[in-house]
Amino acid sequence: MNKPADLPTPVASAVTGRHRMTPSEAFVETLVAQGVKDVFGIVGSAYMDALDLFPLAGIRFISVAHEQGGGHMADGYSRVSGRHGVCIAQNGPGITNYVTSVAAAYWAHSPVVCITPETGSMTLGLGGFQETDQLPIFSRITKYQAHVNNKARMAELTSRAFDRAHLELGPTQLNIPRDFFYGDIECEIPRPMTIERGAGGEKSLDEAAALLASAKFPVILAGGGVIMANGQPEAIALAELLQAPVAVSYLHNDAFPAKHALWCGPLGYQGSKAAMKLISQADVVLALGTRLGPFGTLPQHGIDYWPKQAKIIQVDADAKMLGLVKPISVGICGDAKAAAAALSARLKGRALACQANQADRLAKVKAEKAAWEAELDGWTHEKDAWSLEQAKSSAHMHPRQMLRELERAMPEGAMVSTDIGNICSVSNSYLRFDRPRSMFAAMSFGNCGYAFPTIIGAKVAAPDRPAIAYVGDGAWGMSFGELQTCVREAIPVTAVVFNNGQWGAEKKNHVDFYANRFLGVNLDKQPSWAAVAKAMGAEGHRIEKLSDVGPALRAAAAAQRDGRTTVLEMMVTRELGDPFRRDALALPTRHLAKYKSTEAK
């Protein structure tokens, strides 16, 4: 979006040296020093004095439809760029609307800075208009909270909130009483702090290298830490040195290139059977940049794949994650990129036990991958009785076949965000990427309405890359309002909306545990989402045939290049994939006679 013609040319960098200025100027100059170019939010009187300076400072303010969407946009922006994502809003209700998106950023380890203007310092606690205590609300979902307790500390605390977001790998909160934007102070704008992360302790690296050298079937599990450290080249080099198969952690399908011969796909919910069967044979697992979260290592497809006897080497930048979920043999507190390079250096020229059976291991990798791809190609219907009945009664597309067509038509260099829900989760089997910073999900927070605003933020950070959101119709009902943001702010993206008229993930629980007694899961009488998109100034297309899926996605990518947002409404059957966790529910028991008829037979 172009700068209005009547405004002066933005400054290139923050002022240096000590100066007299207003707190608003100190705040904005600190944003400039931190390299902030874009801020997402909704305008509010609480910070308007600072907002007035944004255009002169070269900062684009992106007006969103809802603050939660703005927070997700900041998350997507940071995950693509590796820089801070920034969001701001009016004190009180505007700030409380950020809770869900900040929590999602927390579990994605995204360096989001949530700026929370607050009720004025002289009326705090009096129950005034739009007042709430804003620090406790975010205390468990941020890595650091800065409260400006004196206007003279504006630059200092603003800078610290930005520095800590990168240092702690997660969102931070900057809380500012609204009257502290005004007045006069004298200060110097701090320069950003840069921290070099090391490979880990020498002893632990030596122990890990010894385990890998003795391994006969090493497997690497590449996680989000590889992406955040920009460590994919080092992970590839280590995998090739060991000729070890590489699985990727849950919802980090972009941690290792799918075109690589050693790539095996994701573990966890709706992951790759090839990855699961191969890691089950490992005698040593290198968990590189992953906390080994419980949801990403649960049995799936009937396979209890986590190797019970394997030695586990875990590399994580946060020492508190080491051994937290899975017992480990060696823990390395270090950067995934640096640790991979250090391990490669220790292993080069060394006799490796895995070299003796290399041909056999690589043959197994190739065979398991081929078997999984063939299974996906032939997966035309779900196998439970309820889903088969739905397939018979509907002329719509099977979700898995539709996802396969989307995969085949995916544009080069595409970024894809996925929402929570049954079909979005099944897409984990089909999403493959050859470059990092390409896949975005709400991670273990698992909130609905995540994907669409997140891909908008990603597009702002990487305008030359195709940006595509996978969204179920339930989650789309929560987030389609941000089409206004796409149209108003000229941010072209593609939303693929899976329309099966249901909350599929919860409906699967009704099928499996509650004898098809459906309550609150059918989304009847929905509008045409393609027509809604057109009414909001975007393009909308209803897709009913598999043969139209690929051409529609390619046309939407072309429309993005022309600056247009497209909604593709995919009409799919109500067939349902596996539930999130079969161990999360149990068949119901009823004691009162009036409820006995609902007891599972």
Coordinates of C-alpha atoms in Angstrom, one line a residue:
M1 CA 0.0 0.0 0.0
N2 CA 1.5 3.3 -1.0
K3 CA 2.3 6.2 1.4
P4 CA -0.2 9.1 1.1
A5 CA 1.3 11.7 -1.2
D6 CA 1.1 14.5 1.3
L7 CA 3.4 12.9 3.8
P8 CA 7.1 13.4 3.9
T9 CA 9.5 10.6 3.0
P10 CA 9.9 8.2 5.9
V11 CA 13.1 8.3 7.9
A12 CA 15.6 5.5 7.2
S13 CA 16.7 4.7 10.7
A14 CA 16.3 5.7 14.4
V15 CA 18.0 8.8 15.8
T16 CA 21.2 8.3 17.7
G17 CA 22.5 10.0 20.8
R18 CA 20.6 11.5 23.6
H19 CA 17.6 13.8 22.6
R20 CA 14.7 15.6 24.1
M21 CA 11.5 14.1 22.7
T22 CA 8.0 13.0 23.6
P23 CA 7.3 9.5 24.9
S24 CA 5.4 8.8 21.7
E25 CA 8.5 9.8 19.7
A26 CA 10.7 7.5 21.9
F27 CA 8.3 4.6 21.4
V28 CA 8.2 5.0 17.6
E29 CA 11.9 5.6 17.3
T30 CA 12.5 2.4 19.2
L31 CA 10.2 0.5 16.8
V32 CA 12.3 2.0 13.9
A33 CA 15.5 0.9 15.7
Q34 CA 14.1 -2.7 15.9
G35 CA 13.4 -2.7 12.2
V36 CA 9.6 -2.6 12.5
K37 CA 8.0 -2.0 9.1
D38 CA 4.4 -3.3 9.7
V39 CA 2.1 -3.2 12.7
F40 CA -1.3 -5.0 12.8
G41 CA -4.2 -3.8 14.8
I42 CA -7.3 -1.7 15.2
V43 CA -7.1 2.1 15.8
G44 CA -7.8 3.3 19.3
S45 CA -7.6 6.6 21.2
A46 CA -5.2 5.1 23.8
Y47 CA -2.2 5.2 21.5
M48 CA -3.3 7.7 18.8
D49 CA -0.5 10.1 19.5
A50 CA 2.1 7.4 18.6
L51 CA 0.0 6.1 15.7
D52 CA 0.1 9.6 14.2
L53 CA 3.9 9.2 13.8
F54 CA 3.8 5.8 12.1
P55 CA 3.7 7.1 8.4
L56 CA 6.6 9.5 9.0
A57 CA 8.6 6.7 10.5
G58 CA 8.0 4.4 7.6
I59 CA 5.8 2.0 9.6
R60 CA 2.7 0.6 7.8
F61 CA -0.4 0.3 10.1
I62 CA -2.5 -2.6 8.8
S63 CA -6.1 -2.2 10.0
V64 CA -7.7 -5.5 10.7
A65 CA -11.3 -6.7 11.2
H66 CA -10.7 -8.2 14.7
E67 CA -7.8 -8.0 17.1
Q68 CA -7.5 -11.8 17.3
G69 CA -6.9 -11.8 13.6
G70 CA -4.3 -9.0 14.0
G71 CA -2.5 -11.2 16.5
H72 CA -2.5 -14.1 14.2
M73 CA -1.2 -11.9 11.4
A74 CA 1.7 -10.8 13.6
D75 CA 2.4 -14.5 14.2
G76 CA 2.4 -15.4 10.5
Y77 CA 4.5 -12.4 9.7
S78 CA 7.2 -13.4 12.3
R79 CA 7.2 -17.1 11.3
V80 CA 7.9 -16.3 7.7
S81 CA 10.3 -13.4 8.1
G82 CA 12.1 -14.5 11.3
R83 CA 11.6 -10.9 12.5
H84 CA 9.2 -9.5 15.1
G85 CA 5.5 -9.5 14.4
V86 CA 3.8 -6.5 16.1
C87 CA 0.2 -5.9 17.0
I88 CA -1.5 -3.1 19.0
A89 CA -5.1 -2.1 19.9
Q90 CA -7.3 -0.1 22.2
N91 CA -7.0 -0.7 25.9
G92 CA -9.5 -3.0 27.6
P93 CA -11.7 -5.0 25.2
G94 CA -9.3 -4.5 22.3
I95 CA -6.5 -6.0 24.3
T96 CA -8.4 -8.9 25.7
N97 CA -9.3 -9.9 22.1
Y98 CA -5.6 -10.7 21.7
V99 CA -5.5 -13.5 24.2
T100 CA -6.1 -16.4 21.9
S101 CA -3.7 -15.3 19.2
V102 CA -0.9 -14.5 21.7
A103 CA -1.4 -18.0 23.2
A104 CA -1.1 -19.5 19.7
A105 CA 2.1 -17.5 19.2
Y106 CA 3.4 -18.8 22.5
W107 CA 3.2 -22.4 21.4
A108 CA 4.6 -21.6 18.0
H109 CA 7.6 -19.9 19.6
S110 CA 6.9 -16.8 17.5
P111 CA 8.7 -13.5 18.5
V112 CA 5.4 -11.5 18.5
V113 CA 5.3 -8.2 20.5
C114 CA 1.8 -7.4 21.7
I115 CA 1.6 -3.8 22.6
T116 CA -1.2 -3.1 25.1
P117 CA -2.0 0.5 25.8
E118 CA -3.7 0.6 29.2
T119 CA -6.1 2.8 31.2
G120 CA -4.4 6.1 32.3
S121 CA -2.2 5.8 35.4
M122 CA -4.3 8.3 37.4
T123 CA -7.6 6.4 37.0
L124 CA -6.4 2.8 37.1
G125 CA -8.4 0.9 39.6
L126 CA -11.4 3.2 39.6
G127 CA -13.4 1.1 37.2
G128 CA -13.4 3.6 34.4
F129 CA -14.3 3.1 30.7
Q130 CA -12.6 0.1 29.0
E131 CA -10.5 -0.7 32.1
T132 CA -9.1 -4.1 33.0
D133 CA -5.9 -5.3 34.6
Q134 CA -4.0 -6.3 31.5
L135 CA -0.9 -7.9 32.9
P136 CA -2.3 -10.9 34.7
I137 CA -4.3 -11.9 31.5
F138 CA -1.1 -12.5 29.5
S139 CA 1.2 -13.7 32.3
R140 CA 1.1 -17.4 31.4
I141 CA 1.2 -17.0 27.6
T142 CA 4.1 -14.6 27.2
K143 CA 7.8 -15.0 27.7
Y144 CA 8.3 -11.5 29.1
Q145 CA 6.1 -8.6 30.2
A146 CA 7.3 -5.0 30.3
H147 CA 5.2 -2.4 32.1
V148 CA 6.1 1.2 31.5
N149 CA 5.9 2.5 35.0
N150 CA 7.5 5.9 34.1
K151 CA 7.3 7.7 30.8
A152 CA 11.1 8.3 31.0
R153 CA 11.6 4.6 30.6
M154 CA 9.5 4.3 27.4
A155 CA 12.4 3.6 25.0
E156 CA 14.2 1.3 27.5
L157 CA 11.2 -1.0 28.1
T158 CA 10.0 -1.0 24.6
S159 CA 13.4 -2.1 23.4
R160 CA 13.6 -4.8 26.1
A161 CA 10.2 -6.2 25.0
F162 CA 11.6 -6.6 21.5
D163 CA 14.9 -8.1 22.6
R164 CA 13.3 -10.6 24.9
A165 CA 10.9 -11.8 22.2
H166 CA 13.9 -13.1 20.2
L167 CA 16.0 -14.1 23.2
E168 CA 13.2 -16.1 24.8
L169 CA 11.7 -17.3 21.4
G170 CA 8.1 -16.3 22.1
P171 CA 5.7 -13.5 22.5
T172 CA 6.2 -10.6 24.8
Q173 CA 3.8 -7.9 26.1
L174 CA 4.5 -4.2 26.3
N175 CA 2.0 -2.5 28.6
I176 CA 1.8 1.3 28.5
P177 CA -0.6 3.6 30.5
R178 CA -2.3 5.8 27.9
D179 CA -1.2 9.0 29.5
F180 CA 2.5 8.0 29.3
F181 CA 2.5 8.7 25.5
Y182 CA 2.4 12.4 26.3
G183 CA 4.8 14.9 27.9
D184 CA 8.6 15.5 27.5
I185 CA 11.5 13.2 28.3
E186 CA 15.2 13.0 27.5
C187 CA 16.5 9.7 26.4
E188 CA 18.7 7.7 24.0
I189 CA 17.1 5.0 21.7
P190 CA 18.7 1.6 22.5
R191 CA 20.1 -0.5 19.7
P192 CA 18.7 -4.0 19.3
M193 CA 20.4 -6.7 21.2
T194 CA 21.8 -9.6 19.2
I195 CA 22.5 -12.9 20.8
E196 CA 24.6 -15.6 19.2
R197 CA 23.4 -19.1 20.2
G198 CA 26.0 -21.8 20.6
A199 CA 26.0 -25.5 19.7
G200 CA 25.8 -26.7 23.3
G201 CA 28.2 -28.2 25.8
E202 CA 31.3 -29.9 24.5
K203 CA 30.8 -33.0 26.6
S204 CA 27.2 -33.5 25.6
L205 CA 28.2 -33.0 21.9
D206 CA 31.0 -35.6 22.2
E207 CA 28.6 -38.0 23.8
A208 CA 26.0 -37.5 21.1
A209 CA 28.6 -37.9 18.4
A210 CA 29.7 -41.2 20.0
L211 CA 26.1 -42.5 20.0
L212 CA 25.6 -41.5 16.4
A213 CA 28.9 -43.1 15.4
S214 CA 27.8 -46.4 17.0
A215 CA 24.2 -46.4 15.6
K216 CA 23.3 -49.0 13.1
F217 CA 19.9 -47.4 12.2
P218 CA 20.1 -43.7 13.1
V219 CA 17.0 -41.6 12.4
I220 CA 16.8 -37.8 12.6
L221 CA 13.6 -36.0 13.8
A222 CA 13.8 -32.4 12.5
G223 CA 11.6 -29.9 14.4
G224 CA 10.7 -26.3 14.5
G225 CA 14.1 -25.4 16.0
V226 CA 15.7 -26.2 12.6
I227 CA 13.5 -23.7 10.9
M228 CA 13.9 -20.9 13.5
A229 CA 17.7 -21.3 13.5
N230 CA 17.8 -21.3 9.7
G231 CA 19.5 -24.6 10.1
Q232 CA 18.1 -26.7 7.2
P233 CA 21.4 -26.8 5.3
E234 CA 23.2 -28.1 8.4
A235 CA 20.5 -30.7 9.0
I236 CA 20.7 -31.9 5.4
A237 CA 24.5 -32.2 5.7
L238 CA 24.3 -34.2 8.9
A239 CA 21.6 -36.5 7.4
E240 CA 23.6 -37.1 4.3
L241 CA 26.8 -37.8 6.3
L242 CA 24.9 -40.5 8.3
Q243 CA 22.6 -41.4 5.4
A244 CA 19.9 -41.4 8.0
P245 CA 16.2 -41.2 7.2
V246 CA 14.6 -37.9 8.4
A247 CA 11.2 -37.5 9.9
V248 CA 9.8 -34.1 10.7
S249 CA 8.0 -33.2 13.9
Y250 CA 4.2 -32.6 14.0
L251 CA 3.1 -29.6 11.9
H252 CA 6.7 -28.8 10.9
N253 CA 6.5 -30.4 7.5
D254 CA 8.9 -27.7 6.2
A255 CA 11.8 -28.6 8.5
F256 CA 13.4 -30.8 5.8
P257 CA 12.9 -30.6 2.0
A258 CA 10.3 -33.1 0.8
K259 CA 12.2 -33.6 -2.5
H260 CA 15.2 -35.0 -0.6
A261 CA 15.7 -38.8 -0.8
L262 CA 16.1 -39.1 3.0
W263 CA 12.8 -37.2 3.8
C264 CA 10.2 -39.5 5.2
G265 CA 7.4 -37.1 6.3
P266 CA 5.8 -36.0 9.5
L267 CA 5.2 -37.9 12.8
G268 CA 2.1 -37.4 14.9
Y269 CA -1.6 -37.0 14.1
Q270 CA -2.4 -37.8 10.4
G271 CA 1.3 -38.1 9.7
S272 CA 3.3 -40.3 7.4
K273 CA 3.2 -44.1 7.9
A274 CA 6.6 -44.2 6.3
A275 CA 8.1 -42.0 8.9
M276 CA 6.5 -43.9 11.7
K277 CA 7.6 -47.3 10.5
L278 CA 11.2 -46.2 9.9
I279 CA 11.6 -44.4 13.3
S280 CA 10.2 -47.5 15.0
Q281 CA 13.4 -49.3 13.8
A282 CA 15.8 -46.7 15.1
D283 CA 18.5 -47.6 17.6
V284 CA 19.4 -43.9 18.0
V285 CA 17.1 -40.9 17.4
L286 CA 18.5 -37.4 17.0
A287 CA 15.6 -35.1 18.0
L288 CA 17.0 -31.9 16.4
G289 CA 15.3 -28.7 17.5
T290 CA 12.1 -30.3 18.9
R291 CA 10.6 -30.5 22.3
L292 CA 9.1 -33.9 21.5
G293 CA 5.6 -32.7 22.3
P294 CA 3.2 -35.4 23.4
F295 CA 0.7 -34.7 20.6
G296 CA 3.4 -35.2 18.0
T297 CA 4.6 -38.6 19.2
L298 CA 1.3 -40.4 19.9
P299 CA 0.4 -43.6 18.1
Q300 CA -1.4 -43.0 14.8
H301 CA -2.8 -45.2 12.0
G302 CA -2.8 -48.0 14.6
I303 CA 1.0 -47.8 14.9
D304 CA 2.7 -47.4 18.3
Y305 CA 5.9 -46.2 16.5
W306 CA 8.0 -44.5 19.2
P307 CA 11.1 -46.7 19.6
K308 CA 11.1 -48.0 23.2
Q309 CA 14.7 -49.2 23.3
A310 CA 16.4 -46.4 21.2
K311 CA 18.9 -44.0 22.6
I312 CA 17.4 -40.5 22.3
I313 CA 19.6 -37.4 21.7
Q314 CA 17.6 -34.2 22.1
V315 CA 18.7 -30.8 21.0
D316 CA 16.7 -27.8 22.1
A317 CA 17.6 -24.1 22.7
D318 CA 15.4 -24.2 25.9
A319 CA 17.1 -26.4 28.5
K320 CA 13.7 -26.9 30.3
M321 CA 12.5 -28.9 27.3
L322 CA 15.3 -31.5 27.5
G323 CA 13.8 -34.8 28.7
L324 CA 10.5 -33.2 29.6
V325 CA 8.3 -35.5 27.5
K326 CA 10.5 -38.4 26.5
P327 CA 13.4 -40.0 28.5
I328 CA 16.7 -39.1 26.8
S329 CA 20.2 -40.4 26.8
V330 CA 21.9 -37.1 25.9
G331 CA 20.5 -33.6 26.2
I332 CA 22.1 -30.7 24.3
C333 CA 21.0 -27.2 25.2
G334 CA 21.9 -25.5 21.9
D335 CA 20.9 -24.0 18.6
A336 CA 19.8 -26.6 16.1
K337 CA 21.9 -25.1 13.3
A338 CA 25.1 -24.9 15.4
A339 CA 24.5 -28.3 17.0
A340 CA 24.0 -30.0 13.6
A341 CA 27.2 -28.4 12.3
A342 CA 29.2 -29.4 15.5
L343 CA 28.0 -33.0 15.2
S344 CA 28.9 -33.2 11.6
A345 CA 32.4 -31.9 12.4
R346 CA 32.8 -34.6 15.0
L347 CA 31.6 -37.4 12.7
K348 CA 33.5 -36.5 9.5
G349 CA 36.2 -39.0 8.8
R350 CA 35.1 -41.2 11.6
A351 CA 34.2 -44.9 11.2
L352 CA 30.4 -45.1 11.4
A353 CA 28.6 -48.3 12.2
C354 CA 25.7 -47.3 10.0
Q355 CA 27.9 -47.4 6.9
A356 CA 27.9 -51.2 7.1
N357 CA 24.2 -51.6 6.4
Q358 CA 23.7 -48.3 4.5
A359 CA 22.3 -50.0 1.3
D360 CA 19.8 -52.0 3.2
R361 CA 18.6 -49.0 5.2
L362 CA 18.2 -46.8 2.2
A363 CA 16.3 -49.6 0.4
K364 CA 13.9 -49.6 3.4
V365 CA 13.5 -45.9 3.2
K366 CA 12.6 -46.0 -0.5
A367 CA 10.2 -48.9 0.0
E368 CA 8.3 -47.4 2.9
K369 CA 7.9 -44.1 1.1
A370 CA 6.7 -45.8 -2.0
A371 CA 4.2 -47.9 0.0
W372 CA 2.8 -44.8 1.8
E373 CA 2.4 -42.8 -1.5
A374 CA 0.6 -45.7 -3.1
E375 CA -1.7 -46.0 -0.1
L376 CA -2.5 -42.3 -0.3
D377 CA -3.2 -42.6 -4.0
G378 CA -5.7 -45.4 -3.4
W379 CA -7.4 -43.9 -0.3
T380 CA -10.7 -43.1 -1.9
H381 CA -13.0 -43.5 1.0
E382 CA -12.9 -43.7 4.8
K383 CA -13.5 -47.2 6.1
D384 CA -16.0 -46.8 9.1
A385 CA -19.6 -47.6 8.4
W386 CA -20.9 -44.0 9.0
S387 CA -18.4 -42.5 6.6
L388 CA -19.2 -45.1 3.9
E389 CA -22.9 -44.3 4.2
Q390 CA -22.1 -40.6 3.7
A391 CA -20.1 -41.3 0.6
K392 CA -23.0 -43.2 -0.9
S393 CA -25.4 -40.4 -0.3
S394 CA -23.2 -37.6 -1.6
A395 CA -21.9 -36.6 -5.0
H396 CA -19.3 -34.3 -3.5
M397 CA -15.6 -34.9 -3.5
H398 CA -13.8 -37.2 -1.0
P399 CA -11.7 -35.0 1.2
R400 CA -8.5 -37.0 0.8
Q401 CA -8.8 -37.1 -3.0
M402 CA -9.4 -33.3 -3.0
L403 CA -6.3 -32.8 -0.8
R404 CA -4.2 -34.9 -3.1
E405 CA -5.3 -32.7 -6.1
L406 CA -4.4 -29.6 -4.1
E407 CA -1.0 -31.1 -3.3
R408 CA -0.3 -31.8 -7.0
A409 CA -1.2 -28.3 -8.0
M410 CA 0.6 -26.5 -5.2
P411 CA 2.5 -23.5 -6.6
E412 CA 6.3 -23.3 -6.4
G413 CA 7.4 -21.7 -3.1
A414 CA 3.9 -21.7 -1.6
M415 CA 3.2 -20.9 2.0
V416 CA 0.3 -22.9 3.5
S417 CA -1.4 -22.3 6.9
T418 CA -3.8 -24.9 8.3
D419 CA -6.6 -24.5 10.7
I420 CA -7.8 -27.0 13.3
G421 CA -10.4 -29.5 12.3
N422 CA -10.8 -32.9 10.7
I423 CA -10.0 -32.2 7.0
C424 CA -7.3 -29.6 7.9
S425 CA -5.7 -32.2 10.1
V426 CA -5.9 -34.9 7.4
S427 CA -4.0 -32.5 5.1
N428 CA -0.9 -33.2 7.3
S429 CA -0.5 -36.3 5.2
Y430 CA -0.4 -34.3 1.9
L431 CA 1.5 -31.1 2.6
R432 CA 5.1 -31.2 1.4
F433 CA 7.6 -28.3 1.1
D434 CA 11.0 -27.8 -0.3
R435 CA 11.9 -24.7 1.6
P436 CA 11.6 -23.7 5.3
R437 CA 9.1 -21.1 6.7
S438 CA 6.4 -22.5 4.5
M439 CA 3.9 -24.3 6.9
F440 CA 2.0 -22.6 9.7
A441 CA -0.4 -24.1 12.2
A442 CA -1.7 -23.2 15.6
M443 CA 0.5 -26.0 17.0
S444 CA -0.6 -27.5 20.3
F445 CA -2.9 -24.6 21.2
G446 CA -5.2 -25.8 18.4
N447 CA -7.5 -22.8 18.1
C448 CA -10.1 -22.4 15.4
G449 CA -9.9 -19.3 13.2
Y450 CA -6.1 -19.4 13.0
A451 CA -5.2 -20.2 9.4
F452 CA -6.7 -17.3 7.4
P453 CA -5.4 -14.3 9.3
T454 CA -2.0 -16.0 9.8
I455 CA -1.6 -16.4 6.0
I456 CA -2.4 -12.7 5.6
G457 CA 0.4 -11.8 7.9
A458 CA 2.7 -14.2 6.1
K459 CA 1.9 -12.6 2.8
V460 CA 2.8 -9.2 4.2
A461 CA 6.2 -10.5 5.2
A462 CA 6.7 -12.4 1.9
P463 CA 4.6 -10.7 -0.8
D464 CA 6.3 -12.6 -3.7
R465 CA 5.3 -16.0 -2.4
P466 CA 1.9 -17.7 -3.0
A467 CA -0.1 -17.7 0.2
I468 CA -2.8 -20.3 0.8
A469 CA -5.0 -21.0 3.9
Y470 CA -6.7 -24.4 4.5
V471 CA -9.8 -23.7 6.5
G472 CA -12.8 -25.9 7.5
D473 CA -16.2 -24.3 7.1
G474 CA -16.6 -24.0 10.9
A475 CA -13.4 -22.1 11.4
W476 CA -14.1 -20.1 8.3
G477 CA -17.2 -18.8 10.0
M478 CA -15.0 -17.3 12.7
S479 CA -12.4 -15.7 10.4
F480 CA -13.9 -14.8 7.0
G481 CA -14.3 -11.2 8.3
E482 CA -10.6 -10.7 7.5
L483 CA -11.5 -10.7 3.8
Q484 CA -12.1 -7.0 4.5
T485 CA -8.5 -6.7 5.5
C486 CA -7.3 -8.4 2.3
V487 CA -9.4 -6.1 0.1
R488 CA -8.9 -2.9 2.0
E489 CA -5.2 -3.3 2.5
A490 CA -4.5 -4.9 -0.8
I491 CA -3.0 -8.2 0.6
P492 CA -3.9 -10.9 -1.9
V493 CA -4.1 -14.5 -0.6
T494 CA -6.1 -17.7 -1.3
A495 CA -8.5 -19.3 1.1
V496 CA -9.4 -23.0 0.5
V497 CA -12.6 -23.6 2.4
F498 CA -13.6 -27.2 3.0
N499 CA -17.4 -27.2 3.1
N500 CA -18.8 -30.4 4.5
G501 CA -21.5 -28.7 6.7
Q502 CA -20.1 -29.9 10.1
W503 CA -17.7 -29.6 12.9
G504 CA -15.9 -32.7 11.7
A505 CA -13.4 -33.3 14.5
E506 CA -16.1 -33.3 17.1
K507 CA -18.6 -35.2 15.0
K508 CA -16.1 -38.0 14.7
N509 CA -16.3 -38.3 18.5
H510 CA -20.0 -38.6 18.3
V511 CA -19.6 -41.4 15.7
D512 CA -17.0 -43.3 17.7
F513 CA -18.3 -42.8 21.3
Y514 CA -21.9 -41.6 21.2
A515 CA -23.7 -43.8 18.7
N516 CA -24.2 -41.1 16.1
R517 CA -26.2 -38.8 18.5
F518 CA -25.2 -35.5 16.9
L519 CA -25.5 -32.4 19.0
G520 CA -24.1 -29.0 17.9
V521 CA -21.9 -30.4 15.2
N522 CA -24.0 -29.9 12.0
L523 CA -23.6 -26.6 10.3
D524 CA -26.8 -26.4 8.4
K525 CA -28.2 -23.4 6.4
Q526 CA -24.8 -22.0 5.7
P527 CA -24.5 -19.3 3.1
S528 CA -22.6 -19.8 -0.2
W529 CA -19.1 -18.9 1.0
A530 CA -18.1 -18.2 -2.6
A531 CA -21.0 -15.7 -2.9
V532 CA -20.0 -14.1 0.4
A533 CA -16.5 -13.7 -0.9
K534 CA -17.7 -11.9 -4.0
A535 CA -20.0 -9.6 -1.9
M536 CA -16.9 -8.6 0.2
G537 CA -14.9 -7.6 -2.9
A538 CA -12.9 -10.9 -3.3
E539 CA -13.2 -13.6 -5.9
G540 CA -15.2 -16.7 -5.0
H541 CA -15.6 -20.1 -6.7
R542 CA -17.5 -23.2 -5.8
I543 CA -15.6 -26.3 -6.7
E544 CA -17.6 -29.6 -7.0
K545 CA -15.4 -31.9 -9.2
L546 CA -12.0 -33.3 -8.6
S547 CA -10.9 -32.3 -12.1
D548 CA -11.5 -28.7 -11.2
V549 CA -9.4 -28.6 -8.0
G550 CA -6.0 -28.2 -9.5
P551 CA -7.0 -25.6 -12.2
A552 CA -8.8 -23.6 -9.5
L553 CA -5.8 -23.5 -7.3
R554 CA -3.5 -22.5 -10.1
A555 CA -5.9 -19.8 -11.2
A556 CA -6.1 -18.5 -7.6
A557 CA -2.3 -18.3 -7.5
A558 CA -2.4 -16.3 -10.7
A559 CA -5.0 -14.0 -9.2
Q560 CA -2.7 -13.4 -6.3
R561 CA 0.0 -12.2 -8.7
D562 CA -2.6 -9.7 -10.0
G563 CA -3.4 -8.5 -6.5
R564 CA -6.7 -10.4 -6.0
T565 CA -7.8 -12.5 -3.1
T566 CA -9.7 -15.7 -3.9
V567 CA -12.0 -18.0 -1.9
L568 CA -12.2 -21.6 -3.2
E569 CA -15.2 -23.3 -1.6
M570 CA -14.5 -27.1 -1.9
M571 CA -17.7 -29.1 -1.7
V572 CA -16.7 -32.4 0.0
T573 CA -18.4 -35.4 1.5
R574 CA -19.0 -35.7 5.3
E575 CA -16.6 -38.7 5.5
L576 CA -14.3 -38.3 8.6
G577 CA -10.7 -39.2 9.2
D578 CA -9.4 -40.6 12.5
P579 CA -10.1 -38.6 15.7
F580 CA -7.5 -36.5 17.3
R581 CA -6.9 -39.0 20.1
R582 CA -8.6 -42.2 20.7
D583 CA -7.4 -42.1 24.3
A584 CA -9.0 -38.7 25.0
L585 CA -12.5 -40.1 25.4
A586 CA -14.1 -43.3 26.7
L587 CA -17.4 -45.0 26.0
P588 CA -20.0 -43.4 28.2
T589 CA -21.4 -44.9 31.4
R590 CA -24.8 -43.9 32.7
H591 CA -26.2 -44.6 36.2
L592 CA -29.5 -42.6 36.3
A593 CA -32.3 -44.5 34.7
K594 CA -33.5 -41.5 32.7
Y595 CA -30.1 -41.4 30.9
K596 CA -29.7 -45.2 30.4
S597 CA -30.8 -45.0 26.8
T598 CA -27.7 -43.0 25.9
E599 CA -25.3 -45.6 27.2
A600 CA -23.1 -46.9 24.3
K601 CA -24.2 -50.4 23.2

